mmCIF file of C-alpha atoms in Angstrom:
data_model
loop_
_atom_site.group_PDB
_atom_site.id
_atom_site.type_symbol
_atom_site.label_atom_id
_atom_site.label_comp_id
_atom_site.label_asym_id
_atom_site.label_seq_id
_atom_site.Cartn_x
_atom_site.Cartn_y
_atom_site.Cartn_z
ATOM 1 C CA MET A 1 55.836 -22.481 4.673
ATOM 2 C CA SER A 2 54.711 -25.327 2.400
ATOM 3 C CA GLU A 3 54.069 -24.928 -1.311
ATOM 4 C CA VAL A 4 50.402 -25.769 -0.735
ATOM 5 C CA GLN A 5 49.984 -22.919 1.792
ATOM 6 C CA THR A 6 51.820 -20.511 -0.497
ATOM 7 C CA SER A 7 49.658 -21.376 -3.490
ATOM 8 C CA THR A 8 46.488 -21.141 -1.369
ATOM 9 C CA ARG A 9 47.367 -17.656 -0.154
ATOM 10 C CA ALA A 10 48.291 -16.562 -3.659
ATOM 11 C CA ALA A 11 44.971 -17.857 -4.966
ATOM 12 C CA SER A 12 43.072 -16.011 -2.235
ATOM 13 C CA ARG A 13 44.896 -12.779 -3.109
ATOM 14 C CA ILE A 14 43.880 -13.252 -6.735
ATOM 15 C CA ASN A 15 40.338 -14.473 -6.174
ATOM 16 C CA GLY A 16 39.452 -11.934 -3.458
ATOM 17 C CA PRO A 17 39.754 -8.815 -5.627
ATOM 18 C CA ALA A 18 38.287 -10.707 -8.589
ATOM 19 C CA ILE A 19 35.175 -11.629 -6.619
ATOM 20 C CA GLY A 20 34.858 -8.080 -5.280
ATOM 21 C CA ASN A 21 35.210 -6.641 -8.769
ATOM 22 C CA PHE A 22 32.592 -9.064 -10.117
ATOM 23 C CA ALA A 23 30.196 -8.039 -7.336
ATOM 24 C CA ARG A 24 30.677 -4.344 -8.152
ATOM 25 C CA GLN A 25 30.269 -4.952 -11.883
ATOM 26 C CA TYR A 26 27.237 -7.223 -11.837
ATOM 27 C CA GLY A 27 25.895 -7.059 -8.289
ATOM 28 C CA VAL A 28 22.865 -5.005 -9.337
ATOM 29 C CA LEU A 29 21.930 -7.640 -11.933
ATOM 30 C CA ILE A 30 22.240 -10.376 -9.320
ATOM 31 C CA ILE A 31 19.926 -8.464 -6.969
ATOM 32 C CA ILE A 32 17.426 -7.847 -9.799
ATOM 33 C CA ALA A 33 17.412 -11.559 -10.650
ATOM 34 C CA ALA A 34 16.864 -12.459 -6.995
ATOM 35 C CA LEU A 35 13.978 -9.973 -6.746
ATOM 36 C CA LEU A 36 12.369 -11.317 -9.913
ATOM 37 C CA ILE A 37 12.501 -14.855 -8.591
ATOM 38 C CA GLY A 38 11.355 -13.959 -5.080
ATOM 39 C CA LEU A 39 8.477 -11.722 -6.155
ATOM 40 C CA SER A 40 7.360 -14.269 -8.745
ATOM 41 C CA PHE A 41 6.867 -16.805 -5.973
ATOM 42 C CA ALA A 42 5.324 -14.223 -3.636
ATOM 43 C CA SER A 43 2.649 -13.032 -6.081
ATOM 44 C CA GLU A 44 1.198 -14.610 -9.202
ATOM 45 C CA ASN A 45 0.410 -11.112 -10.509
ATOM 46 C CA PHE A 46 4.031 -10.004 -10.573
ATOM 47 C CA PHE A 47 5.741 -12.000 -13.314
ATOM 48 C CA THR A 48 3.315 -11.182 -16.104
ATOM 49 C CA ALA A 49 4.027 -9.412 -19.377
ATOM 50 C CA ARG A 50 1.559 -6.678 -18.509
ATOM 51 C CA ASN A 51 3.138 -5.917 -15.132
ATOM 52 C CA LEU A 52 6.739 -6.067 -16.365
ATOM 53 C CA LEU A 53 5.978 -3.789 -19.314
ATOM 54 C CA ASN A 54 4.187 -1.437 -16.929
ATOM 55 C CA ILE A 55 7.320 -1.305 -14.762
ATOM 56 C CA LEU A 56 9.400 -0.379 -17.816
ATOM 57 C CA ASN A 57 6.891 2.264 -18.885
ATOM 58 C CA GLN A 58 6.713 3.868 -15.457
ATOM 59 C CA SER A 59 10.518 3.844 -15.202
ATOM 60 C CA ALA A 60 11.179 5.368 -18.635
ATOM 61 C CA PRO A 61 11.474 9.067 -17.602
ATOM 62 C CA LEU A 62 13.758 8.293 -14.652
ATOM 63 C CA ALA A 63 15.874 5.904 -16.749
ATOM 64 C CA ILE A 64 16.357 8.567 -19.436
ATOM 65 C CA ILE A 65 17.592 11.045 -16.819
ATOM 66 C CA ALA A 66 19.868 8.436 -15.214
ATOM 67 C CA CYS A 67 21.464 7.593 -18.583
ATOM 68 C CA ALA A 68 22.645 11.169 -19.153
ATOM 69 C CA LEU A 69 23.421 11.765 -15.484
ATOM 70 C CA THR A 70 25.852 8.857 -15.698
ATOM 71 C CA LEU A 71 28.036 10.897 -18.050
ATOM 72 C CA VAL A 72 27.965 13.861 -15.658
ATOM 73 C CA ILE A 73 29.080 11.741 -12.711
ATOM 74 C CA ILE A 74 31.726 9.839 -14.701
ATOM 75 C CA GLY A 75 33.065 13.249 -15.734
ATOM 76 C CA GLY A 76 33.480 14.208 -12.079
ATOM 77 C CA GLY A 77 30.321 16.325 -11.812
ATOM 78 C CA PHE A 78 27.063 16.231 -9.888
ATOM 79 C CA ASP A 79 23.639 17.452 -11.004
ATOM 80 C CA LEU A 80 20.935 18.262 -8.482
ATOM 81 C CA SER A 81 18.898 20.337 -10.931
ATOM 82 C CA THR A 82 17.458 17.585 -13.136
ATOM 83 C CA GLY A 83 14.196 17.467 -11.180
ATOM 84 C CA ALA A 84 13.721 21.228 -11.531
ATOM 85 C CA ILE A 85 14.619 21.145 -15.241
ATOM 86 C CA PHE A 86 12.083 18.351 -15.588
ATOM 87 C CA GLY A 87 9.503 20.707 -14.061
ATOM 88 C CA VAL A 88 10.373 23.671 -16.321
ATOM 89 C CA ALA A 89 10.290 21.508 -19.448
ATOM 90 C CA SER A 90 6.991 19.958 -18.350
ATOM 91 C CA VAL A 91 5.095 23.203 -17.899
ATOM 92 C CA THR A 92 6.669 24.862 -20.951
ATOM 93 C CA ALA A 93 5.815 21.903 -23.164
ATOM 94 C CA GLY A 94 2.307 21.811 -21.723
ATOM 95 C CA TRP A 95 1.751 25.520 -22.350
ATOM 96 C CA LEU A 96 3.099 25.299 -25.901
ATOM 97 C CA ALA A 97 0.993 22.232 -26.663
ATOM 98 C CA VAL A 98 -2.192 24.017 -25.592
ATOM 99 C CA ASN A 99 -1.452 27.502 -26.952
ATOM 100 C CA VAL A 100 0.891 27.057 -29.920
ATOM 101 C CA ASP A 101 1.599 23.618 -31.419
ATOM 102 C CA PRO A 102 1.815 20.130 -29.854
ATOM 103 C CA TYR A 103 4.721 19.005 -32.054
ATOM 104 C CA LEU A 104 6.666 22.153 -31.224
ATOM 105 C CA ALA A 105 6.030 21.390 -27.549
ATOM 106 C CA ILE A 106 7.602 17.939 -27.880
ATOM 107 C CA VAL A 107 10.749 19.414 -29.417
ATOM 108 C CA ALA A 108 10.865 22.398 -27.063
ATOM 109 C CA GLY A 109 11.129 20.301 -23.874
ATOM 110 C CA PRO A 110 14.549 18.763 -24.613
ATOM 111 C CA VAL A 111 15.817 22.020 -26.165
ATOM 112 C CA ILE A 112 14.922 23.970 -23.019
ATOM 113 C CA GLY A 113 16.574 21.267 -20.947
ATOM 114 C CA ILE A 114 19.786 21.521 -22.980
ATOM 115 C CA ALA A 115 19.810 25.300 -22.501
ATOM 116 C CA LEU A 116 19.296 25.083 -18.737
ATOM 117 C CA GLY A 117 21.905 22.329 -18.444
ATOM 118 C CA GLY A 118 24.293 24.484 -20.448
ATOM 119 C CA ILE A 119 23.769 27.345 -17.985
ATOM 120 C CA ASN A 120 24.764 24.965 -15.188
ATOM 121 C CA GLY A 121 27.908 23.938 -17.039
ATOM 122 C CA VAL A 122 28.957 27.499 -17.880
ATOM 123 C CA ILE A 123 28.552 28.659 -14.265
ATOM 124 C CA ILE A 124 30.439 25.638 -12.919
ATOM 125 C CA THR A 125 33.376 25.936 -15.313
ATOM 126 C CA GLY A 126 33.399 29.728 -15.531
ATOM 127 C CA PHE A 127 33.472 30.428 -11.802
ATOM 128 C CA GLY A 128 35.157 27.243 -10.644
ATOM 129 C CA VAL A 129 32.365 26.427 -8.175
ATOM 130 C CA HIS A 130 31.616 22.819 -7.297
ATOM 131 C CA SER A 131 28.761 21.380 -9.351
ATOM 132 C CA PHE A 132 26.946 20.248 -6.209
ATOM 133 C CA LEU A 133 26.534 23.835 -4.992
ATOM 134 C CA VAL A 134 25.769 25.326 -8.404
ATOM 135 C CA THR A 135 23.088 22.815 -9.347
ATOM 136 C CA LEU A 136 21.553 23.021 -5.883
ATOM 137 C CA ALA A 137 21.192 26.776 -6.366
ATOM 138 C CA THR A 138 19.972 26.611 -9.963
ATOM 139 C CA SER A 139 17.408 23.972 -9.020
ATOM 140 C CA LEU A 140 15.752 26.581 -6.799
ATOM 141 C CA VAL A 141 15.876 29.150 -9.598
ATOM 142 C CA TYR A 142 14.500 26.755 -12.196
ATOM 143 C CA ARG A 143 11.709 25.661 -9.884
ATOM 144 C CA GLY A 144 10.742 29.321 -9.512
ATOM 145 C CA VAL A 145 10.729 29.691 -13.305
ATOM 146 C CA ALA A 146 8.346 26.736 -13.586
ATOM 147 C CA ILE A 147 5.967 28.437 -11.169
ATOM 148 C CA LEU A 148 6.193 31.710 -13.121
ATOM 149 C CA VAL A 149 5.300 29.961 -16.389
ATOM 150 C CA THR A 150 2.034 28.629 -14.963
ATOM 151 C CA GLY A 151 1.353 31.085 -12.171
ATOM 152 C CA GLY A 152 1.364 28.060 -9.881
ATOM 153 C CA ALA A 153 -1.633 26.513 -11.653
ATOM 154 C CA LEU A 154 -1.993 23.175 -13.431
ATOM 155 C CA ILE A 155 -2.176 23.020 -17.224
ATOM 156 C CA PRO A 156 -4.499 20.309 -18.619
ATOM 157 C CA VAL A 157 -3.071 18.925 -21.877
ATOM 158 C CA ARG A 158 -5.653 16.716 -23.590
ATOM 159 C CA ILE A 159 -4.353 16.800 -27.156
ATOM 160 C CA PRO A 160 -3.994 13.528 -29.116
ATOM 161 C CA GLU A 161 -1.085 14.891 -31.188
ATOM 162 C CA PHE A 162 0.832 15.416 -27.946
ATOM 163 C CA ALA A 163 -0.390 12.407 -25.952
ATOM 164 C CA TRP A 164 0.999 9.782 -28.320
ATOM 165 C CA LEU A 165 4.514 10.066 -26.883
ATOM 166 C CA GLY A 166 3.419 8.956 -23.430
ATOM 167 C CA ARG A 167 0.370 6.816 -24.202
ATOM 168 C CA GLU A 168 0.649 5.154 -27.602
ATOM 169 C CA ARG A 169 1.963 1.620 -28.035
ATOM 170 C CA ILE A 170 3.680 -0.339 -30.751
ATOM 171 C CA GLY A 171 2.343 -3.813 -30.176
ATOM 172 C CA MET A 172 2.447 -4.290 -26.408
ATOM 173 C CA VAL A 173 5.340 -1.877 -25.847
ATOM 174 C CA ASN A 174 4.766 1.782 -25.005
ATOM 175 C CA VAL A 175 6.411 4.393 -27.224
ATOM 176 C CA ALA A 176 8.037 5.842 -24.083
ATOM 177 C CA VAL A 177 9.843 2.535 -23.479
ATOM 178 C CA ILE A 178 11.132 2.517 -27.056
ATOM 179 C CA VAL A 179 12.348 6.101 -26.632
ATOM 180 C CA MET A 180 14.111 5.066 -23.420
ATOM 181 C CA ILE A 181 15.855 2.136 -25.128
ATOM 182 C CA VAL A 182 16.955 4.278 -28.073
ATOM 183 C CA PHE A 183 18.260 6.965 -25.714
ATOM 184 C CA MET A 184 20.141 4.373 -23.652
ATOM 185 C CA VAL A 185 21.777 2.972 -26.788
ATOM 186 C CA LEU A 186 22.764 6.465 -27.937
ATOM 187 C CA MET A 187 24.284 7.365 -24.577
ATOM 188 C CA THR A 188 26.122 4.037 -24.451
ATOM 189 C CA PHE A 189 27.553 4.587 -27.916
ATOM 190 C CA LEU A 190 28.505 8.171 -27.085
ATOM 191 C CA LEU A 191 30.276 7.129 -23.899
ATOM 192 C CA ASN A 192 32.035 3.979 -25.082
ATOM 193 C CA HIS A 193 32.671 4.458 -28.788
ATOM 194 C CA THR A 194 33.449 8.132 -29.369
ATOM 195 C CA THR A 195 36.301 10.518 -28.661
ATOM 196 C CA PHE A 196 33.941 12.545 -26.497
ATOM 197 C CA GLY A 197 33.263 9.531 -24.285
ATOM 198 C CA ARG A 198 36.948 8.809 -23.821
ATOM 199 C CA LYS A 199 37.463 12.425 -22.824
ATOM 200 C CA VAL A 200 34.651 12.190 -20.269
ATOM 201 C CA PHE A 201 36.407 9.240 -18.622
ATOM 202 C CA ALA A 202 39.713 11.114 -18.725
ATOM 203 C CA VAL A 203 38.295 14.264 -17.137
ATOM 204 C CA GLY A 204 36.605 12.302 -14.367
ATOM 205 C CA GLY A 205 39.603 10.083 -13.745
ATOM 206 C CA ASN A 206 42.217 12.840 -13.472
ATOM 207 C CA GLU A 207 41.272 16.343 -14.572
ATOM 208 C CA GLU A 208 44.785 17.778 -14.242
ATOM 209 C CA ALA A 209 46.231 15.030 -16.413
ATOM 210 C CA ALA A 210 43.428 15.599 -18.923
ATOM 211 C CA ILE A 211 44.292 19.308 -19.114
ATOM 212 C CA LEU A 212 47.979 18.519 -19.631
ATOM 213 C CA SER A 213 47.072 16.124 -22.438
ATOM 214 C CA GLY A 214 45.250 18.906 -24.272
ATOM 215 C CA ILE A 215 41.634 18.035 -23.465
ATOM 216 C CA ARG A 216 39.305 21.031 -23.211
ATOM 217 C CA THR A 217 37.920 19.928 -19.882
ATOM 218 C CA ARG A 218 35.572 22.879 -19.493
ATOM 219 C CA LEU A 219 33.855 22.162 -22.784
ATOM 220 C CA ILE A 220 33.524 18.469 -21.925
ATOM 221 C CA LYS A 221 31.880 19.307 -18.603
ATOM 222 C CA ILE A 222 29.492 21.788 -20.214
ATOM 223 C CA MET A 223 28.487 19.171 -22.780
ATOM 224 C CA THR A 224 27.747 16.569 -20.092
ATOM 225 C CA PHE A 225 25.492 19.021 -18.271
ATOM 226 C CA CYS A 226 23.758 19.875 -21.559
ATOM 227 C CA LEU A 227 23.057 16.171 -22.066
ATOM 228 C CA SER A 228 21.754 15.854 -18.521
ATOM 229 C CA GLY A 229 19.448 18.841 -18.972
ATOM 230 C CA GLY A 230 18.242 17.611 -22.357
ATOM 231 C CA ALA A 231 17.423 14.210 -20.880
ATOM 232 C CA ALA A 232 15.457 15.843 -18.043
ATOM 233 C CA GLY A 233 13.560 17.908 -20.622
ATOM 234 C CA LEU A 234 12.706 14.832 -22.695
ATOM 235 C CA ALA A 235 11.595 12.973 -19.573
ATOM 236 C CA GLY A 236 9.374 15.917 -18.618
ATOM 237 C CA VAL A 237 7.653 15.903 -22.011
ATOM 238 C CA ILE A 238 7.019 12.148 -21.771
ATOM 239 C CA SER A 239 5.527 12.561 -18.297
ATOM 240 C CA VAL A 240 3.158 15.371 -19.328
ATOM 241 C CA SER A 241 2.158 13.437 -22.428
ATOM 242 C CA ARG A 242 1.318 10.416 -20.279
ATOM 243 C CA ILE A 243 -0.729 12.081 -17.527
ATOM 244 C CA SER A 244 -2.172 14.909 -19.699
ATOM 245 C CA MET A 245 -1.297 17.443 -17.028
ATOM 246 C CA ALA A 246 1.595 19.866 -16.575
ATOM 247 C CA GLU A 247 2.447 21.101 -13.082
ATOM 248 C CA PRO A 248 5.307 23.261 -11.794
ATOM 249 C CA GLN A 249 6.173 20.870 -8.964
ATOM 250 C CA ALA A 250 6.594 17.926 -11.315
ATOM 251 C CA GLY A 251 9.865 16.078 -10.892
ATOM 252 C CA ALA A 252 10.398 17.079 -7.254
ATOM 253 C CA GLY A 253 12.854 14.602 -5.750
ATOM 254 C CA MET A 254 13.537 12.968 -9.109
ATOM 255 C CA GLU A 255 17.151 14.128 -9.070
ATOM 256 C CA LEU A 256 17.795 12.131 -5.908
ATOM 257 C CA GLU A 257 16.191 9.008 -7.376
ATOM 258 C CA ALA A 258 18.340 9.347 -10.491
ATOM 259 C CA ILE A 259 21.523 9.783 -8.456
ATOM 260 C CA ALA A 260 20.565 6.781 -6.314
ATOM 261 C CA ALA A 261 20.017 4.685 -9.441
ATOM 262 C CA VAL A 262 23.401 5.681 -10.887
ATOM 263 C CA ILE A 263 25.149 4.832 -7.609
ATOM 264 C CA LEU A 264 23.253 1.538 -7.324
ATOM 265 C CA GLY A 265 24.456 0.692 -10.804
ATOM 266 C CA GLY A 266 28.054 0.935 -9.662
ATOM 267 C CA THR A 267 29.135 4.228 -11.252
ATOM 268 C CA SER A 268 31.777 5.792 -9.022
ATOM 269 C CA ILE A 269 30.701 9.040 -7.375
ATOM 270 C CA MET A 270 34.378 10.023 -7.508
ATOM 271 C CA GLY A 271 34.244 9.994 -11.313
ATOM 272 C CA GLY A 272 36.263 8.165 -13.938
ATOM 273 C CA SER A 273 34.330 4.891 -14.097
ATOM 274 C CA GLY A 274 30.818 3.711 -14.801
ATOM 275 C CA ALA A 275 28.427 2.506 -17.484
ATOM 276 C CA VAL A 276 25.034 3.584 -18.786
ATOM 277 C CA TRP A 277 23.531 0.094 -18.650
ATOM 278 C CA ARG A 278 24.386 -0.126 -14.964
ATOM 279 C CA SER A 279 22.461 3.063 -14.229
ATOM 280 C CA VAL A 280 19.414 1.729 -16.087
ATOM 281 C CA SER A 281 19.756 -1.451 -14.030
ATOM 282 C CA GLY A 282 19.738 0.717 -10.904
ATOM 283 C CA VAL A 283 16.504 2.379 -12.063
ATOM 284 C CA LEU A 284 14.911 -1.012 -12.692
ATOM 285 C CA LEU A 285 16.021 -2.235 -9.268
ATOM 286 C CA ILE A 286 14.328 0.725 -7.572
ATOM 287 C CA ALA A 287 11.222 0.199 -9.721
ATOM 288 C CA LEU A 288 11.091 -3.520 -8.917
ATOM 289 C CA ILE A 289 11.307 -2.832 -5.198
ATOM 290 C CA GLY A 290 8.453 -0.324 -5.405
ATOM 291 C CA ASN A 291 6.292 -2.497 -7.637
ATOM 292 C CA GLY A 292 6.850 -5.619 -5.572
ATOM 293 C CA PHE A 293 6.056 -3.883 -2.300
ATOM 294 C CA ASN A 294 2.887 -2.402 -3.813
ATOM 295 C CA ILE A 295 1.697 -5.787 -5.070
ATOM 296 C CA LEU A 296 2.370 -7.341 -1.668
ATOM 297 C CA ASN A 297 0.717 -4.381 0.147
ATOM 298 C CA VAL A 298 3.786 -3.854 2.301
ATOM 299 C CA ASN A 299 4.181 -0.706 4.382
ATOM 300 C CA PRO A 300 5.930 1.956 2.199
ATOM 301 C CA PHE A 301 8.375 2.559 5.049
ATOM 302 C CA PHE A 302 9.962 -0.833 4.425
ATOM 303 C CA LYS A 303 10.306 -0.025 0.727
ATOM 304 C CA ASP A 304 12.324 3.113 1.541
ATOM 305 C CA LEU A 305 14.278 1.194 4.182
ATOM 306 C CA THR A 306 15.165 -1.578 1.734
ATOM 307 C CA THR A 307 16.190 0.879 -0.980
ATOM 308 C CA GLY A 308 18.298 2.848 1.498
ATOM 309 C CA VAL A 309 20.114 -0.255 2.746
ATOM 310 C CA ILE A 310 20.905 -1.343 -0.814
ATOM 311 C CA ILE A 311 22.261 2.128 -1.653
ATOM 312 C CA VAL A 312 24.474 2.093 1.450
ATOM 313 C CA ILE A 313 25.879 -1.298 0.410
ATOM 314 C CA ALA A 314 26.515 0.000 -3.117
ATOM 315 C CA VAL A 315 28.338 3.080 -1.810
ATOM 316 C CA ALA A 316 30.400 0.908 0.566
ATOM 317 C CA LEU A 317 31.450 -1.323 -2.329
ATOM 318 C CA ALA A 318 32.398 1.727 -4.408
ATOM 319 C CA ALA A 319 34.406 3.193 -1.512
ATOM 320 C CA SER A 320 36.285 -0.050 -0.963
ATOM 321 C CA ALA A 321 37.141 -0.138 -4.659
ATOM 322 C CA SER A 322 38.514 3.420 -4.615
ATOM 323 C CA ARG A 323 40.725 2.634 -1.612
ATOM 324 C CA ARG A 324 42.328 -0.185 -3.551
#
């Protein structure tokens, strides 16, 4: 074999994995850029400051949930209860805003979410049951609690002291978007620049090794579920503040959208790797697809089809990476 052939094969062995890794790391950003360019040419109403800021505002609650859910999944867990926690926090905050105090309602939503997320974590670690099964069960329980709080009725919340969180703007930017950005930065710092974050990666990467190294894996898991629940509670308060209405079925299906966004962003469903910014990118990708299809008046079926195909590709890339 000639030296040229040998060097060519060596280069292909080096470049192949490098290209695949680059695609997994930044593929979602490449797709977002392609969508921005394509939709800008397809509709003059798409690439405007008003529409782009509206996309960010509409995506804020889901992005907040996806940020915290990223830590759960990196830590080797799974949370199917975020949509139900969103619903409980929504109706509780709405009831408190109308009957007690609007500022207390804003604080109570995330606190309730942290408590419900903590219950998930305690059950999962205490009984050794897989998080998928536990959170599936608790989502049904929490949804029932939301119905009990309201008796199945809607709660109108037309209080200016409460509505500012979802409706007020600073300049052209909604307060909800600013809250989302701050939360994303906090979760990024917590994951990448603290001892807790390093432990989350360790637990998700190899739990047995983490235990042997002295990490309190149960506590780490409980804390990730508390963060996930708190994020769902905050998102619920923002949503009620925006639409001035609390309903027990709010957030139905949101957990699946959040999981899809995290997977689209490239976080491994096997745990041990991922990034918060990628999950937010996944949320924006889903939002761009929906917004673009609405502007172009395309059949909603094709929107779901497109999103599904992209998720399948993302999962395939993640699976190929884990096999290596």
